[in-house]
mmCIF file of C-alpha atoms in Angstrom:
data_model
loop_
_atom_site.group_PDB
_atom_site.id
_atom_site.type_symbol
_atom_site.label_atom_id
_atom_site.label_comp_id
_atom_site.label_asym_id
_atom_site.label_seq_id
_atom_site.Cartn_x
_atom_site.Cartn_y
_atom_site.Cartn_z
ATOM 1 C CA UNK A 651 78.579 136.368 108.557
ATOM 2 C CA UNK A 652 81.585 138.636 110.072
ATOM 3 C CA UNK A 653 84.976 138.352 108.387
ATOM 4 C CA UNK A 654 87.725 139.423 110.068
ATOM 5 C CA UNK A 655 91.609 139.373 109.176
ATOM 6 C CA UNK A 656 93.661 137.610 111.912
ATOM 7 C CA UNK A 657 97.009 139.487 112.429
ATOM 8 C CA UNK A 658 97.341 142.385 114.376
ATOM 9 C CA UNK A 659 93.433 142.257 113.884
ATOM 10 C CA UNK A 660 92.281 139.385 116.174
ATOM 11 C CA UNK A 661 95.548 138.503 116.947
ATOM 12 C CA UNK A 662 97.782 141.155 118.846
ATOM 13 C CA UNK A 663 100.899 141.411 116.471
ATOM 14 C CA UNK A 664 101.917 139.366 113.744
ATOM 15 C CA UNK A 665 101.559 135.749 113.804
ATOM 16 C CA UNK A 666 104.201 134.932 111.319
ATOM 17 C CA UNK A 667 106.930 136.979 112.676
ATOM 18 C CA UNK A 668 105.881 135.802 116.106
ATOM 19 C CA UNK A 669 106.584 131.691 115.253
ATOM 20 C CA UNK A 670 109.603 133.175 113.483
ATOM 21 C CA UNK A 671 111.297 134.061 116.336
ATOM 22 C CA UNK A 672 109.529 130.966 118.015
ATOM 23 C CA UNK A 673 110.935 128.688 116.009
ATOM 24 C CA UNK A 674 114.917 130.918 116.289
ATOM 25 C CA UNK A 675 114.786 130.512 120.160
ATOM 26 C CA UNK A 676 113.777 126.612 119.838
ATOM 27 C CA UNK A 677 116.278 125.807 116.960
ATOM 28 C CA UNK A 678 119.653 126.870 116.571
ATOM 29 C CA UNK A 679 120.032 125.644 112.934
ATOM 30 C CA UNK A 680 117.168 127.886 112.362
ATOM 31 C CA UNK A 681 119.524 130.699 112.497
ATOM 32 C CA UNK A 682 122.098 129.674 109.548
ATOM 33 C CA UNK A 683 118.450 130.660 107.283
ATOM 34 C CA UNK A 684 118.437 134.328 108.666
ATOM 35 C CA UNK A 685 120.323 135.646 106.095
ATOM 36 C CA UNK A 686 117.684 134.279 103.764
ATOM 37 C CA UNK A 687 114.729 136.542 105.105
ATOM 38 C CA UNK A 688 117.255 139.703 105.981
ATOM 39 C CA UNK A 689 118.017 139.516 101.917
ATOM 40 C CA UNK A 690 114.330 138.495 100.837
ATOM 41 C CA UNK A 691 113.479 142.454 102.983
ATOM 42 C CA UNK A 692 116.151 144.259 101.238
ATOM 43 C CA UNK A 693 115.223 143.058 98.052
ATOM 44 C CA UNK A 694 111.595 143.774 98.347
ATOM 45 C CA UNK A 695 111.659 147.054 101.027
ATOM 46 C CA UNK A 696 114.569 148.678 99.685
ATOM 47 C CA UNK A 697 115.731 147.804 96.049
ATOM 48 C CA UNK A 698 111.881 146.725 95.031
ATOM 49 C CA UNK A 699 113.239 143.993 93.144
ATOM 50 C CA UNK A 700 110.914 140.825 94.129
ATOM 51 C CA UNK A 701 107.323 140.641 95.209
ATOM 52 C CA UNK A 702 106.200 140.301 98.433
ATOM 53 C CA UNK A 703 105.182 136.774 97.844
ATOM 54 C CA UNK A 704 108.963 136.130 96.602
ATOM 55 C CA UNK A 705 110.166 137.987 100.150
ATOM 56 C CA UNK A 706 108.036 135.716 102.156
ATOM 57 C CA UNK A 707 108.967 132.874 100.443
ATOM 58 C CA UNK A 708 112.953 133.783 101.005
ATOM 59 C CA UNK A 709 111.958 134.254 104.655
ATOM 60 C CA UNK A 710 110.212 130.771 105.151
ATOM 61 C CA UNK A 711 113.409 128.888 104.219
ATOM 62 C CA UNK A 712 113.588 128.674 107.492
ATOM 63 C CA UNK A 713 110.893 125.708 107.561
ATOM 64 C CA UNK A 714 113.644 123.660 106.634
ATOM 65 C CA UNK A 715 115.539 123.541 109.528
ATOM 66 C CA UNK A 716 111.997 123.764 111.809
ATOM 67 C CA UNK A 717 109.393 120.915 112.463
ATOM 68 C CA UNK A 718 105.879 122.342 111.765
ATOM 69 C CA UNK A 719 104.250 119.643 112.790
ATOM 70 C CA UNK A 720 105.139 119.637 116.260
ATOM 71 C CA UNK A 721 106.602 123.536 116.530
ATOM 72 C CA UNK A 722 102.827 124.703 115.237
ATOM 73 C CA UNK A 723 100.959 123.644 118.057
ATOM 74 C CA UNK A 724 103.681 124.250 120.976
ATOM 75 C CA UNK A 725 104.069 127.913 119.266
ATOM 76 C CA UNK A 726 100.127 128.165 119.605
ATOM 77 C CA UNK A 727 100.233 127.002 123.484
ATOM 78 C CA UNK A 728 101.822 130.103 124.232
ATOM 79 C CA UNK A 729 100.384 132.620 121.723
ATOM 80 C CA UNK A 730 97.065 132.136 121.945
ATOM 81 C CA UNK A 731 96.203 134.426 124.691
ATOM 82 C CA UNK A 732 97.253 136.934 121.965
ATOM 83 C CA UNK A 733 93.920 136.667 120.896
ATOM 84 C CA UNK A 734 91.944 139.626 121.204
ATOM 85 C CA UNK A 735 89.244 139.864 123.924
ATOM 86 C CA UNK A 736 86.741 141.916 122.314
ATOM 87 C CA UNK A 737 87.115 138.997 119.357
ATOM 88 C CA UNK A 738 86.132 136.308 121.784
ATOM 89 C CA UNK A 739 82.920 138.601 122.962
ATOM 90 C CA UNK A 740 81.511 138.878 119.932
ATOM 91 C CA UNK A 741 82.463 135.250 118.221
ATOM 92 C CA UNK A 742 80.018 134.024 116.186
ATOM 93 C CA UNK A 743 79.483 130.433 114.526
ATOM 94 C CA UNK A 744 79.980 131.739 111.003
ATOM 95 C CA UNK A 745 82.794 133.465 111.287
ATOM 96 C CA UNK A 746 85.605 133.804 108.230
ATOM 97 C CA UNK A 747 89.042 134.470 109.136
ATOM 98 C CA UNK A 748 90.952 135.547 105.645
ATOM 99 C CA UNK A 749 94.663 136.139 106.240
ATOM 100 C CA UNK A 750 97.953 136.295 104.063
ATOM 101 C CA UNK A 751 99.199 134.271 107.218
ATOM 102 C CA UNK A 752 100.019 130.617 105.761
ATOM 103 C CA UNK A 753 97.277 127.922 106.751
ATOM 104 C CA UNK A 754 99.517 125.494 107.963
ATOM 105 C CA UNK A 755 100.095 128.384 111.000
ATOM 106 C CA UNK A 756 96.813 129.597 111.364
ATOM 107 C CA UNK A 757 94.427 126.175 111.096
ATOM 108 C CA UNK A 758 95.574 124.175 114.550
ATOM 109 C CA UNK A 759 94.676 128.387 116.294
ATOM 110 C CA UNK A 760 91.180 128.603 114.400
ATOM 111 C CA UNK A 761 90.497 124.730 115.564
ATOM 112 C CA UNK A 762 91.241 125.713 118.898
ATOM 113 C CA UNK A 763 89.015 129.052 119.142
ATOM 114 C CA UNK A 764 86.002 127.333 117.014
ATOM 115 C CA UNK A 765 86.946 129.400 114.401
ATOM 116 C CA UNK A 766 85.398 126.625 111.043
ATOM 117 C CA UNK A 767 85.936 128.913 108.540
ATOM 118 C CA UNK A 768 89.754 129.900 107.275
ATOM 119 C CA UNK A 769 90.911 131.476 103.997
ATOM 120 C CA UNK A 770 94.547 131.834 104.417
ATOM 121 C CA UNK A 771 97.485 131.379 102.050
ATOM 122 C CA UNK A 772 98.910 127.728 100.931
ATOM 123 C CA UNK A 773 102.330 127.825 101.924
ATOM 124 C CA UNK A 774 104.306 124.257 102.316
ATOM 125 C CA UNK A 775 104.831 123.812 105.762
ATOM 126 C CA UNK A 776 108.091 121.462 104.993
ATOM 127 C CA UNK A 777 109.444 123.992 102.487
ATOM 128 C CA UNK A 778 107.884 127.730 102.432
ATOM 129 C CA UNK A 779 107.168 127.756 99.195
ATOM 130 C CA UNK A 780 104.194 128.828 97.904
ATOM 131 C CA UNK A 781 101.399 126.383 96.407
ATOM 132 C CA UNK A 782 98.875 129.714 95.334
ATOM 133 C CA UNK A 783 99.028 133.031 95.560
ATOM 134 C CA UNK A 784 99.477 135.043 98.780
ATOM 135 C CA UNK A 785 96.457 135.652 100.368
ATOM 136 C CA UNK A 786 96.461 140.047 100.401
ATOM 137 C CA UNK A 787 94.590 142.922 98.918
ATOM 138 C CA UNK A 788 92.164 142.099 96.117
ATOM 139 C CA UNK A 789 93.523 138.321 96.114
ATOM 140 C CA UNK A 790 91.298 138.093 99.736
ATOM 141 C CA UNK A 791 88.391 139.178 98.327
ATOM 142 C CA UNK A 792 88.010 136.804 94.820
ATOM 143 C CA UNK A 793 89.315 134.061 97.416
ATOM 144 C CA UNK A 794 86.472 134.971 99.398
ATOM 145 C CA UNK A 795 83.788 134.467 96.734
ATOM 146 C CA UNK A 796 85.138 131.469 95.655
ATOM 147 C CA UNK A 797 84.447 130.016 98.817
ATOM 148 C CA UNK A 798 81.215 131.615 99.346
ATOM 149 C CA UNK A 799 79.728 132.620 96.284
ATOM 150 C CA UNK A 800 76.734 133.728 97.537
ATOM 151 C CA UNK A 801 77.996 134.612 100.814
ATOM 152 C CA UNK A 802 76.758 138.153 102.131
ATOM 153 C CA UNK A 803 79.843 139.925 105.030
ATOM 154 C CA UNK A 804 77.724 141.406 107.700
ATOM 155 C CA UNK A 805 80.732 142.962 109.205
ATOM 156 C CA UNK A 806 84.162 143.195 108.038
ATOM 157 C CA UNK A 807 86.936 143.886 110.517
ATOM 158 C CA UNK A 808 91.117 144.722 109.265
ATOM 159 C CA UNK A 809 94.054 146.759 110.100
ATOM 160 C CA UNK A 810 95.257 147.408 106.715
ATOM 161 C CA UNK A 811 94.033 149.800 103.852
ATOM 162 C CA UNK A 812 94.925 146.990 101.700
ATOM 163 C CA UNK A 813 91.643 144.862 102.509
ATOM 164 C CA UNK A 814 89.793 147.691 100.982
ATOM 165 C CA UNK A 815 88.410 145.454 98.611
ATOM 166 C CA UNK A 816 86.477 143.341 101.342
ATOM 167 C CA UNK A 817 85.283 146.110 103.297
ATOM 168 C CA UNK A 818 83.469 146.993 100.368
ATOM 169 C CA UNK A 819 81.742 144.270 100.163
ATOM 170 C CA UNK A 820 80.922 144.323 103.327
ATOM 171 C CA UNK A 821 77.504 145.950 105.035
ATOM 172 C CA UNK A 822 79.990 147.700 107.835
ATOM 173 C CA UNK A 823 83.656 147.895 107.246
ATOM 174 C CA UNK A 824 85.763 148.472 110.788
ATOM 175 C CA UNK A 825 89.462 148.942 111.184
ATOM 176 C CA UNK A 826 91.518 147.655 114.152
ATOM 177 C CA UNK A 827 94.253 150.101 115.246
ATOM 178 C CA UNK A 828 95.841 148.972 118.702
ATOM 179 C CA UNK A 829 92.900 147.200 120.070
ATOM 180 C CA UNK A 830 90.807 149.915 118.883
ATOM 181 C CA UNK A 831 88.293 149.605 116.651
ATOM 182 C CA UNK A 832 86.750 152.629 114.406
ATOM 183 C CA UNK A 833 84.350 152.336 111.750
ATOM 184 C CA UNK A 834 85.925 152.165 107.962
ATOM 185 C CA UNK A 835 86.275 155.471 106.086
#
């Protein structure tokens, strides 16, 4: 099997920040929550006071005021040619997408590309919060093998150092820079 992360990976950019400002141009009471996710970065970028996890959560306050239900799938009609082509060429039946992305964003894209296999993190749709860890770093790899146990990664295909810990598990490693893809060092 090939695992690959999805954003900026097999999707071009950053699926999160992308329905973010989705959701701002299609609700104005979106916008009173902005303050929310401009605090949740300054706490965690500049006075490294919360986790990433705590951030993220700040930032998806904005749920509240958004309808996931319905904003998910209209979001996904116009972001899914984001999708990489050289993804699509090489798709195979067994794939694993494992992303910090929340499920609730990624699940109605992975239905739509065949995609049957989706590790992501458990974020309430209705509320942001958190119902599990985020899905990043070493997290993606113990999620992994509690999904597949015995489960052997062919290839394993990221743009971050920080999923180090699956490219080692994997028989090739590759990292996606810009569409570009070089082998892992």
């Amino acid at each position: 099997m090939n695992v690959y992360d999805f954003d900026k990976t097999i999707y071009k950019g950053d699926s999160t920040a992308d329905f973010y400002l989705f959701c701002l141009s299609r609700h104005r009471r979106v916008w009173r929550y902005v303050p929310n996710a401009v605090w949740g970065a300054v706490r965690h970028y500049v006075l490294r006071n919360c986790s990433k996890t705590e951030f993220k959560e700040q930032m998806y306050t904005f749920l509240r005021a958004a309808d996931y239900q319905t904003d998910v799938p209209a979001f996904w009609d116009g972001h899914v040619h984001k999708i990489q082509s050289w993804y699509k060429a090489q798709q195979r039946p067994d794939d694993v997408v494992i992303s910090a992305s929340p499920r609730f964003l990624l699940e109605p894209v992975c239905a739509r590309l065949g995609i049957r296999f989706l590790i992501a993190s458990e974020v309430d749709g209705k509320t942001g919060v958190y119902t599990g860890k985020n899905c990043h770093g070493s997290e993606k790899a113990r999620r992994f093998h509690a999904v597949f146990p015995n489960g052997k990664i062919e290839r394993f295909y990221s743009d971050s150092q920080s999923d180090r810990p699956l490219a080692l598990l994997a028989r090739q490693g590759f990292l996606v820079r810009r569409g570009k893809i070089i082998p892992w060092q």
